[in-house]
């Protein structure tokens, strides 16, 4: 019932404070419909009055429906046998006018089927005549009171839940807008793909984040007329924090490029590569973000057909595809952001007239079955079968950009064909 309706303890105390009950009677009114069964009517009426209700007594259905008010009457009690219409009809009309108003039916033992029908139509309870004990009335009203209070609490909980859901939806929408803005910014920082350099080297990539933002990042560029430098970095974790670290790495490299020329002289290329790794390692350690990264940095000398590169915790290793097939590059070095010294070494590899270089982030391995060694072997086989072609390799790995992936996926390819 409403907040003004007494529970059982209040109802029992009502007999000791009839003055207060009389003052609040207009707030607790009940509509009682009975036939000429005088003892039952008087017993129910007396019990209702004792419990603090003001009773509006009518003896026919038409008059009851005419005076019924959902805002006035908290309860309707109707006999199933009335002189002008059935109590079930009264029940239907009351429920039509006010589905929330509880209705109790009075019935004799011979009207059990009608009682079942009344309960199906929404009756809250029933009382069987003759009523010998007022306690059954107290019990019925207590159940109705508790049910109404529970319904009111549920309504309040639903309203609170709906409000929380609205707030959550608004918050999610705001996060999505922020993530979409971050995604567009990160996409803007990436280089064009594919890109053809004057030296006849083509660079291309496919980057698919597992969330809105990626912890993977790549970049490449031409230095002078003969050196094409590139890198692939895979920051631990996912989402915004990892994406911000990729932006930090790009910013740091660009800042380093402004301070001094990189990859401009053959005799300084190896030092430039290790300087980049050491600088990023210091940056990650100094941020205290608990982030580390794997990285592959390389420089192709198009004139000397030489690849200079270093790896920092790179898994899987980059693969070189030539006419002899595909093979992993060699090299070692610790991940960035974990140790003061990474032990990075610059390796060199001679390049034939036609070659393909494929570097992948470790998310690609998640697309393949088996243990790590089996996945690496399967990936190398797919790289060889595709001849290092980005589109063919993405097709073989079923990387289409539509599905969601457990980890960020990045594939970087560089290629050079023999000139006629």
Coordinates of N, CA and C in Angstrom, one line a residue, residues 5-208:
X5 N -0.4 3.7 4.5 CA -1.1 2.5 4.9 C -0.3 1.8 6.0
X6 N -1.0 1.4 7.1 CA -0.3 0.8 8.3 C 0.1 -0.6 8.0
X7 N 1.3 -1.0 8.6 CA 1.6 -2.4 8.5 C 0.9 -3.1 9.7
X8 N 1.2 -4.3 9.9 CA 0.4 -5.1 11.0 C 0.6 -4.5 12.3
X9 N 1.9 -4.1 12.6 CA 2.1 -3.5 14.0 C 1.4 -2.2 14.1
X10 N 1.3 -1.4 13.1 CA 0.6 -0.1 13.2 C -0.9 -0.4 13.3
X11 N -1.3 -1.5 12.5 CA -2.8 -1.8 12.6 C -3.2 -2.2 14.0
X12 N -2.3 -3.0 14.6 CA -2.6 -3.5 16.0 C -2.6 -2.3 17.0
X13 N -1.7 -1.3 16.7 CA -1.7 -0.1 17.6 C -2.8 0.8 17.4
X14 N -3.5 0.6 16.2 CA -4.6 1.6 15.9 C -5.7 1.5 16.9
X15 N -6.0 0.4 17.5 CA -7.1 0.3 18.5 C -6.8 1.1 19.8
X16 N -5.5 1.4 20.0 CA -5.1 2.2 21.2 C -5.0 3.7 20.9
X17 N -5.2 4.0 19.6 CA -5.1 5.4 19.2 C -6.1 5.8 18.2
X18 N -7.4 5.6 18.6 CA -8.5 5.8 17.6 C -8.6 7.2 17.2
X19 N -8.2 8.2 18.0 CA -8.3 9.6 17.7 C -7.4 9.9 16.5
X20 N -6.1 9.4 16.5 CA -5.2 9.6 15.4 C -5.7 9.0 14.1
X21 N -6.3 7.8 14.3 CA -6.9 7.1 13.1 C -8.0 7.9 12.5
X22 N -8.8 8.5 13.3 CA -9.9 9.3 12.8 C -9.4 10.5 12.1
X23 N -8.4 11.1 12.5 CA -7.8 12.3 11.9 C -7.2 11.9 10.5
X24 N -6.7 10.7 10.4 CA -6.1 10.3 9.1 C -7.0 9.4 8.3
X25 N -8.2 9.3 8.7 CA -9.1 8.3 8.0 C -9.3 8.7 6.5
X26 N -9.3 10.0 6.2 CA -9.5 10.3 4.8 C -8.4 9.9 3.9
X27 N -7.2 9.6 4.5 CA -6.1 9.1 3.8 C -6.1 7.6 3.5
X28 N -7.0 6.9 4.3 CA -7.0 5.4 4.2 C -8.5 5.0 4.0
X29 N -9.0 5.1 2.8 CA -10.4 4.8 2.6 C -10.5 3.4 1.8
X30 N -11.5 2.7 2.2 CA -11.8 1.4 1.5 C -13.2 1.4 1.0
X31 N -13.4 0.9 -0.2 CA -14.7 0.7 -0.7 C -15.2 -0.7 -0.5
X32 N -16.3 -0.9 0.3 CA -16.8 -2.2 0.7 C -18.1 -2.4 0.0
X33 N -18.2 -3.5 -0.8 CA -19.4 -3.9 -1.5 C -19.9 -5.2 -0.9
X34 N -21.1 -5.2 -0.3 CA -21.6 -6.5 0.2 C -23.1 -6.6 -0.1
X35 N -23.5 -7.8 0.0 CA -25.0 -8.0 -0.2 C -25.6 -7.8 1.2
X36 N -26.7 -8.4 1.3 CA -27.5 -8.3 2.6 C -27.0 -9.2 3.7
X37 N -25.9 -9.8 3.5 CA -25.3 -10.7 4.5 C -24.9 -9.8 5.7
X38 N -25.8 -9.5 6.6 CA -25.5 -8.6 7.7 C -24.4 -8.9 8.6
X39 N -24.2 -10.2 9.1 CA -23.1 -10.5 10.0 C -21.8 -10.3 9.3
X40 N -21.6 -10.8 8.1 CA -20.3 -10.7 7.4 C -20.0 -9.2 7.2
X41 N -21.0 -8.4 6.7 CA -20.8 -7.0 6.4 C -20.3 -6.3 7.7
X42 N -21.0 -6.5 8.8 CA -20.7 -5.8 10.0 C -19.3 -6.2 10.5
X43 N -19.0 -7.5 10.4 CA -17.7 -8.0 10.9 C -16.5 -7.4 10.1
X44 N -16.7 -7.4 8.8 CA -15.6 -6.8 7.9 C -15.5 -5.3 8.2
X45 N -16.6 -4.6 8.3 CA -16.6 -3.2 8.5 C -16.0 -2.8 9.8
X46 N -16.3 -3.6 10.8 CA -15.7 -3.3 12.2 C -14.2 -3.5 12.2
X47 N -13.8 -4.6 11.5 CA -12.4 -4.9 11.4 C -11.6 -3.8 10.7
X48 N -12.2 -3.3 9.6 CA -11.6 -2.2 8.8 C -11.4 -1.0 9.6
X49 N -12.5 -0.6 10.3 CA -12.5 0.5 11.2 C -11.4 0.4 12.3
X50 N -11.3 -0.8 12.9 CA -10.3 -1.0 13.9 C -8.9 -0.8 13.4
X51 N -8.7 -1.1 12.1 CA -7.4 -1.0 11.5 C -7.1 0.4 10.9
X52 N -8.1 1.3 11.2 CA -7.8 2.7 10.8 C -8.3 3.1 9.4
X53 N -9.2 2.3 8.8 CA -9.8 2.6 7.5 C -11.1 3.3 7.7
X54 N -11.4 4.3 6.8 CA -12.7 4.8 6.7 C -13.4 4.0 5.6
X55 N -14.5 3.5 5.9 CA -15.2 2.5 5.0 C -16.4 3.3 4.3
X56 N -16.3 3.1 2.9 CA -17.4 3.6 2.1 C -18.2 2.4 1.7
X57 N -19.4 2.2 2.3 CA -20.2 1.0 2.2 C -21.3 1.2 1.1
X58 N -21.3 0.3 0.1 CA -22.3 0.3 -0.9 C -22.8 -1.1 -1.0
X59 N -24.0 -1.2 -1.6 CA -24.6 -2.6 -1.7 C -24.9 -3.0 -3.1
X60 N -24.4 -2.3 -4.1 CA -24.6 -2.8 -5.5 C -23.4 -2.3 -6.3
X61 N -23.2 -3.0 -7.4 CA -22.1 -2.8 -8.3 C -22.1 -1.5 -9.0
X62 N -23.2 -1.1 -9.5 CA -23.3 0.1 -10.3 C -23.0 1.4 -9.5
X63 N -23.5 1.4 -8.3 CA -23.2 2.5 -7.4 C -21.7 2.5 -7.0
X64 N -21.1 1.3 -6.8 CA -19.7 1.2 -6.4 C -18.8 1.7 -7.5
X65 N -19.1 1.3 -8.8 CA -18.2 1.8 -9.9 C -18.4 3.3 -10.0
X66 N -19.5 3.8 -9.8 CA -19.8 5.2 -9.9 C -19.0 6.1 -8.9
X67 N -18.8 5.5 -7.7 CA -18.2 6.3 -6.7 C -16.7 6.0 -6.5
X68 N -16.3 4.9 -7.2 CA -14.9 4.5 -7.0 C -13.9 5.5 -7.5
X69 N -12.9 5.8 -6.7 CA -11.8 6.8 -7.1 C -10.4 6.2 -6.8
X70 N -9.6 6.0 -7.8 CA -8.3 5.4 -7.5 C -7.4 6.2 -6.6
X71 N -7.6 7.6 -6.6 CA -6.8 8.4 -5.7 C -7.4 8.5 -4.3
X72 N -8.6 8.0 -4.2 CA -9.3 8.1 -2.9 C -9.3 6.7 -2.2
X73 N -9.6 5.7 -2.9 CA -9.7 4.4 -2.3 C -8.4 3.6 -2.4
X74 N -7.9 3.1 -1.3 CA -6.7 2.3 -1.3 C -7.0 0.8 -1.5
X75 N -8.2 0.5 -1.3 CA -8.6 -0.9 -1.3 C -10.1 -1.1 -1.7
X76 N -10.4 -2.1 -2.4 CA -11.8 -2.5 -2.7 C -12.0 -3.9 -2.2
X77 N -13.1 -4.0 -1.5 CA -13.5 -5.4 -1.0 C -14.9 -5.6 -1.6
X78 N -15.1 -6.6 -2.4 CA -16.4 -6.9 -3.0 C -16.8 -8.3 -2.8
X79 N -18.1 -8.4 -2.6 CA -18.7 -9.7 -2.5 C -18.9 -10.2 -4.0
X80 N -18.7 -11.6 -4.2 CA -18.9 -12.1 -5.5 C -20.4 -12.1 -5.9
X81 N -21.2 -12.1 -4.9 CA -22.7 -12.1 -5.2 C -23.3 -10.8 -4.8
X82 N -23.7 -10.0 -5.8 CA -24.3 -8.7 -5.6 C -25.6 -8.7 -6.3
X83 N -26.5 -7.8 -5.9 CA -27.9 -7.9 -6.5 C -28.0 -7.5 -8.0
X84 N -27.1 -6.7 -8.5 CA -27.2 -6.2 -9.8 C -26.1 -6.7 -10.8
X85 N -25.0 -7.1 -10.3 CA -24.0 -7.7 -11.2 C -23.0 -8.6 -10.4
X86 N -22.3 -9.4 -11.1 CA -21.3 -10.3 -10.4 C -20.1 -9.5 -9.9
X87 N -19.6 -10.0 -8.8 CA -18.4 -9.4 -8.2 C -17.2 -9.5 -9.2
X88 N -17.2 -10.5 -10.1 CA -16.1 -10.5 -11.1 C -16.2 -9.4 -12.0
X89 N -17.4 -8.9 -12.4 CA -17.5 -7.8 -13.3 C -17.0 -6.5 -12.6
X90 N -17.3 -6.4 -11.3 CA -16.8 -5.3 -10.5 C -15.3 -5.3 -10.5
X91 N -14.7 -6.5 -10.3 CA -13.3 -6.6 -10.3 C -12.7 -6.2 -11.6
X92 N -13.3 -6.6 -12.7 CA -12.8 -6.2 -14.1 C -12.8 -4.7 -14.2
X93 N -13.9 -4.1 -13.9 CA -14.0 -2.7 -14.1 C -13.0 -1.9 -13.2
X94 N -12.8 -2.3 -11.9 CA -11.9 -1.6 -11.0 C -10.5 -1.8 -11.6
X95 N -10.1 -3.0 -12.0 CA -8.8 -3.2 -12.6 C -8.6 -2.4 -13.9
X96 N -9.7 -2.2 -14.6 CA -9.6 -1.4 -15.9 C -9.3 0.0 -15.5
X97 N -10.0 0.5 -14.5 CA -9.8 1.9 -14.0 C -8.5 2.1 -13.3
X98 N -8.1 1.2 -12.5 CA -6.9 1.3 -11.7 C -6.2 0.0 -11.4
X99 N -5.3 -0.5 -12.3 CA -4.7 -1.8 -12.2 C -3.9 -2.0 -10.9
X100 N -3.5 -0.9 -10.3 CA -2.7 -1.0 -9.1 C -3.5 -1.2 -7.8
X101 N -4.8 -0.8 -7.8 CA -5.6 -0.9 -6.6 C -5.9 -2.3 -6.3
X102 N -5.5 -2.8 -5.0 CA -5.8 -4.1 -4.6 C -7.3 -4.4 -4.4
X103 N -7.7 -5.6 -4.8 CA -9.2 -6.0 -4.6 C -9.2 -7.3 -3.9
X104 N -10.0 -7.4 -2.8 CA -10.3 -8.6 -2.1 C -11.7 -9.0 -2.4
X105 N -11.9 -10.3 -2.7 CA -13.2 -10.8 -2.9 C -13.7 -11.6 -1.7
X106 N -15.0 -11.5 -1.5 CA -15.7 -12.3 -0.4 C -16.5 -13.4 -1.1
X107 N -16.3 -14.6 -0.7 CA -17.0 -15.7 -1.4 C -17.3 -16.8 -0.4
X108 N -18.3 -17.6 -0.8 CA -18.7 -18.7 0.0 C -18.0 -19.9 -0.4
X109 N -18.0 -21.0 0.3 CA -17.3 -22.2 0.0 C -17.8 -22.8 -1.3
X110 N -19.0 -22.5 -1.7 CA -19.5 -23.0 -3.0 C -19.1 -22.2 -4.2
X111 N -18.3 -21.1 -4.0 CA -17.9 -20.3 -5.1 C -16.4 -20.3 -5.3
X112 N -15.8 -21.5 -5.1 CA -14.4 -21.7 -5.2 C -13.9 -21.4 -6.6
X113 N -14.6 -21.9 -7.6 CA -14.2 -21.7 -9.0 C -14.2 -20.2 -9.4
X114 N -15.2 -19.4 -8.8 CA -15.2 -18.0 -9.0 C -14.0 -17.3 -8.4
X115 N -13.6 -17.9 -7.2 CA -12.4 -17.3 -6.5 C -11.2 -17.5 -7.4
X116 N -11.0 -18.7 -8.0 CA -9.9 -19.0 -8.9 C -9.9 -18.0 -10.0
X117 N -11.1 -17.8 -10.6 CA -11.2 -16.8 -11.7 C -10.8 -15.4 -11.3
X118 N -11.2 -15.0 -10.1 CA -11.0 -13.7 -9.5 C -9.4 -13.5 -9.4
X119 N -8.8 -14.5 -8.9 CA -7.3 -14.4 -8.7 C -6.6 -14.3 -10.1
X120 N -7.2 -15.0 -11.1 CA -6.6 -14.8 -12.4 C -6.8 -13.4 -13.0
X121 N -7.9 -12.8 -12.6 CA -8.2 -11.5 -13.1 C -7.5 -10.4 -12.3
X122 N -6.7 -10.8 -11.3 CA -5.9 -9.8 -10.6 C -6.3 -9.5 -9.1
X123 N -7.2 -10.3 -8.6 CA -7.6 -10.1 -7.2 C -6.4 -10.3 -6.3
X124 N -6.2 -9.5 -5.3 CA -5.1 -9.6 -4.4 C -5.2 -10.7 -3.4
X125 N -6.5 -11.0 -2.9 CA -6.7 -12.0 -1.9 C -8.2 -12.3 -1.9
X126 N -8.6 -13.3 -1.1 CA -10.0 -13.6 -0.9 C -10.3 -14.0 0.5
X127 N -11.6 -13.8 0.9 CA -12.0 -14.2 2.2 C -13.3 -15.1 2.1
X128 N -13.3 -16.2 2.8 CA -14.4 -17.2 2.7 C -15.4 -16.9 3.8
X129 N -16.7 -16.8 3.4 CA -17.8 -16.6 4.3 C -18.2 -18.0 4.8
X130 N -18.7 -18.1 6.0 CA -18.8 -17.1 7.0 C -17.4 -16.9 7.7
X131 N -17.2 -15.6 8.0 CA -15.9 -15.3 8.7 C -16.1 -15.3 10.2
X132 N -15.4 -16.2 10.8 CA -15.5 -16.4 12.2 C -14.5 -15.7 13.0
X133 N -13.4 -15.3 12.4 CA -12.3 -14.7 13.2 C -11.8 -13.5 12.4
X134 N -11.8 -12.3 13.1 CA -11.3 -11.1 12.5 C -9.8 -11.2 12.1
X135 N -9.1 -12.2 12.7 CA -7.7 -12.3 12.4 C -7.4 -12.6 11.0
X136 N -8.3 -13.3 10.3 CA -8.1 -13.6 8.9 C -8.2 -12.3 8.0
X137 N -9.0 -11.3 8.5 CA -9.0 -10.0 7.8 C -7.7 -9.3 8.0
X138 N -7.2 -9.3 9.3 CA -5.9 -8.7 9.6 C -4.8 -9.3 8.7
X139 N -4.8 -10.6 8.6 CA -3.8 -11.3 7.9 C -3.9 -11.0 6.4
X140 N -5.1 -10.9 5.8 CA -5.2 -10.6 4.4 C -4.7 -9.2 4.1
X141 N -5.1 -8.2 5.0 CA -4.7 -6.8 4.8 C -3.2 -6.6 5.0
X142 N -2.6 -7.4 5.9 CA -1.2 -7.3 6.1 C -0.4 -7.8 4.9
X143 N -0.9 -8.9 4.3 CA -0.3 -9.4 3.1 C -0.4 -8.3 1.9
X144 N -1.6 -7.7 1.8 CA -1.8 -6.7 0.8 C -0.9 -5.5 1.0
X145 N -0.8 -5.1 2.3 CA 0.1 -4.0 2.7 C 1.5 -4.3 2.3
X146 N 2.0 -5.5 2.7 CA 3.4 -5.8 2.4 C 3.7 -5.9 0.9
X147 N 2.7 -6.5 0.2 CA 2.8 -6.6 -1.3 C 2.9 -5.2 -1.9
X148 N 2.0 -4.3 -1.4 CA 2.0 -3.0 -2.0 C 3.3 -2.2 -1.7
X149 N 3.8 -2.4 -0.5 CA 5.0 -1.7 -0.1 C 6.2 -2.3 -0.9
X150 N 6.2 -3.6 -1.2 CA 7.2 -4.2 -2.0 C 7.1 -3.7 -3.4
X151 N 5.9 -3.6 -3.9 CA 5.7 -3.1 -5.3 C 6.2 -1.6 -5.4
X152 N 5.9 -0.8 -4.4 CA 6.4 0.5 -4.4 C 7.9 0.6 -4.3
X153 N 8.5 -0.2 -3.5 CA 10.0 -0.3 -3.4 C 10.6 -0.7 -4.8
X154 N 9.9 -1.7 -5.4 CA 10.4 -2.2 -6.7 C 10.3 -1.1 -7.8
X155 N 9.2 -0.3 -7.7 CA 9.0 0.8 -8.6 C 10.1 1.8 -8.4
X156 N 10.4 2.1 -7.2 CA 11.5 3.1 -6.9 C 12.8 2.6 -7.4
X157 N 13.1 1.2 -7.1 CA 14.3 0.6 -7.6 C 14.4 0.7 -9.1
X158 N 13.3 0.4 -9.8 CA 13.3 0.5 -11.2 C 13.6 1.9 -11.7
X159 N 13.0 2.9 -11.1 CA 13.2 4.3 -11.5 C 14.7 4.6 -11.3
X160 N 15.2 4.2 -10.1 CA 16.7 4.4 -9.8 C 17.5 3.7 -10.9
X161 N 17.2 2.5 -11.2 CA 18.0 1.7 -12.1 C 17.9 2.4 -13.5
X162 N 16.7 2.8 -13.9 CA 16.6 3.5 -15.2 C 17.4 4.7 -15.3
X163 N 17.4 5.5 -14.1 CA 18.2 6.7 -14.1 C 19.7 6.4 -14.2
X164 N 20.1 5.3 -13.5 CA 21.5 4.9 -13.6 C 21.9 4.4 -15.0
X165 N 20.9 3.7 -15.6 CA 21.1 3.3 -17.0 C 21.2 4.4 -17.9
X166 N 20.4 5.4 -17.7 CA 20.5 6.6 -18.6 C 21.9 7.3 -18.4
X167 N 22.3 7.4 -17.1 CA 23.6 8.0 -16.9 C 24.7 7.2 -17.5
X168 N 24.6 5.8 -17.4 CA 25.6 5.0 -18.0 C 25.6 5.1 -19.5
X169 N 24.4 5.1 -20.1 CA 24.4 5.3 -21.6 C 25.0 6.6 -22.0
X170 N 24.7 7.7 -21.2 CA 25.3 9.0 -21.6 C 26.9 8.9 -21.4
X171 N 27.3 8.2 -20.3 CA 28.7 8.1 -20.1 C 29.4 7.3 -21.2
X172 N 28.8 6.2 -21.6 CA 29.3 5.4 -22.7 C 29.4 6.1 -24.0
X173 N 28.3 6.9 -24.2 CA 28.3 7.7 -25.5 C 29.4 8.7 -25.5
X174 N 29.7 9.3 -24.3 CA 30.8 10.3 -24.2 C 32.1 9.6 -24.4
X175 N 32.3 8.4 -23.8 CA 33.5 7.7 -24.0 C 33.7 7.3 -25.5
X176 N 32.6 6.9 -26.1 CA 32.7 6.5 -27.5 C 33.1 7.7 -28.4
X177 N 32.6 8.8 -28.1 CA 33.0 10.0 -28.8 C 34.4 10.3 -28.6
X178 N 34.9 10.2 -27.3 CA 36.3 10.5 -27.0 C 37.2 9.5 -27.7
X179 N 36.8 8.2 -27.7 CA 37.6 7.1 -28.3 C 37.6 7.3 -29.8
X180 N 36.5 7.7 -30.4 CA 36.5 7.9 -31.8 C 37.4 9.1 -32.2
X181 N 37.4 10.1 -31.4 CA 38.3 11.3 -31.7 C 39.7 10.8 -31.6
X182 N 40.0 10.0 -30.5 CA 41.4 9.5 -30.4 C 41.8 8.6 -31.5
X183 N 40.8 7.8 -32.0 CA 41.1 6.9 -33.1 C 41.4 7.7 -34.4
X184 N 40.6 8.7 -34.6 CA 40.9 9.6 -35.8 C 42.3 10.2 -35.7
X185 N 42.6 10.7 -34.5 CA 43.9 11.3 -34.3 C 45.0 10.3 -34.5
X186 N 44.9 9.1 -34.0 CA 45.9 8.1 -34.2 C 46.0 7.7 -35.7
X187 N 44.9 7.6 -36.4 CA 44.9 7.3 -37.8 C 45.6 8.4 -38.5
X188 N 45.5 9.7 -38.1 CA 46.1 10.8 -38.7 C 47.6 10.7 -38.6
X189 N 48.1 10.2 -37.5 CA 49.5 10.1 -37.2 C 50.2 9.0 -38.1
X190 N 49.4 8.1 -38.6 CA 50.0 7.0 -39.4 C 50.3 7.4 -40.8
X191 N 51.3 6.8 -41.4 CA 51.7 7.2 -42.8 C 50.7 6.7 -43.8
X192 N 50.8 7.2 -45.0 CA 49.9 6.8 -46.1 C 50.3 5.3 -46.5
X193 N 49.3 4.6 -46.9 CA 49.5 3.2 -47.4 C 48.7 2.9 -48.6
X194 N 49.3 2.3 -49.6 CA 50.7 2.0 -49.8 C 51.4 3.3 -50.2
X195 N 52.8 3.3 -50.0 CA 53.5 4.5 -50.4 C 54.8 4.0 -51.2
X196 N 54.9 4.6 -52.4 CA 56.0 4.3 -53.3 C 57.1 5.3 -53.2
X197 N 58.3 4.9 -52.9 CA 59.4 5.8 -52.8 C 60.2 5.8 -54.1
X198 N 60.9 6.9 -54.3 CA 61.7 7.1 -55.6 C 62.7 5.9 -55.8
X199 N 63.2 5.4 -54.7 CA 64.2 4.3 -54.8 C 63.6 3.0 -55.3
X200 N 62.2 3.0 -55.6 CA 61.6 1.8 -56.0 C 61.1 0.9 -54.9
X201 N 61.2 1.4 -53.7 CA 60.7 0.6 -52.5 C 59.3 1.0 -52.2
X202 N 58.4 0.1 -52.0 CA 57.0 0.3 -51.6 C 56.8 -0.2 -50.2
X203 N 56.2 0.7 -49.4 CA 55.8 0.4 -48.0 C 54.3 0.4 -47.9
X204 N 53.8 -0.6 -47.1 CA 52.3 -0.7 -46.9 C 52.1 -1.4 -45.6
X205 N 50.9 -1.2 -45.1 CA 50.6 -1.8 -43.8 C 49.1 -2.0 -43.7
X206 N 48.7 -2.9 -42.7 CA 47.4 -3.1 -42.3 C 47.4 -3.1 -40.7
X207 N 46.6 -2.1 -40.1 CA 46.6 -2.0 -38.7 C 45.2 -2.1 -38.2
X208 N 44.9 -3.1 -37.4 CA 43.5 -3.3 -36.9 C 43.5 -3.3 -35.4

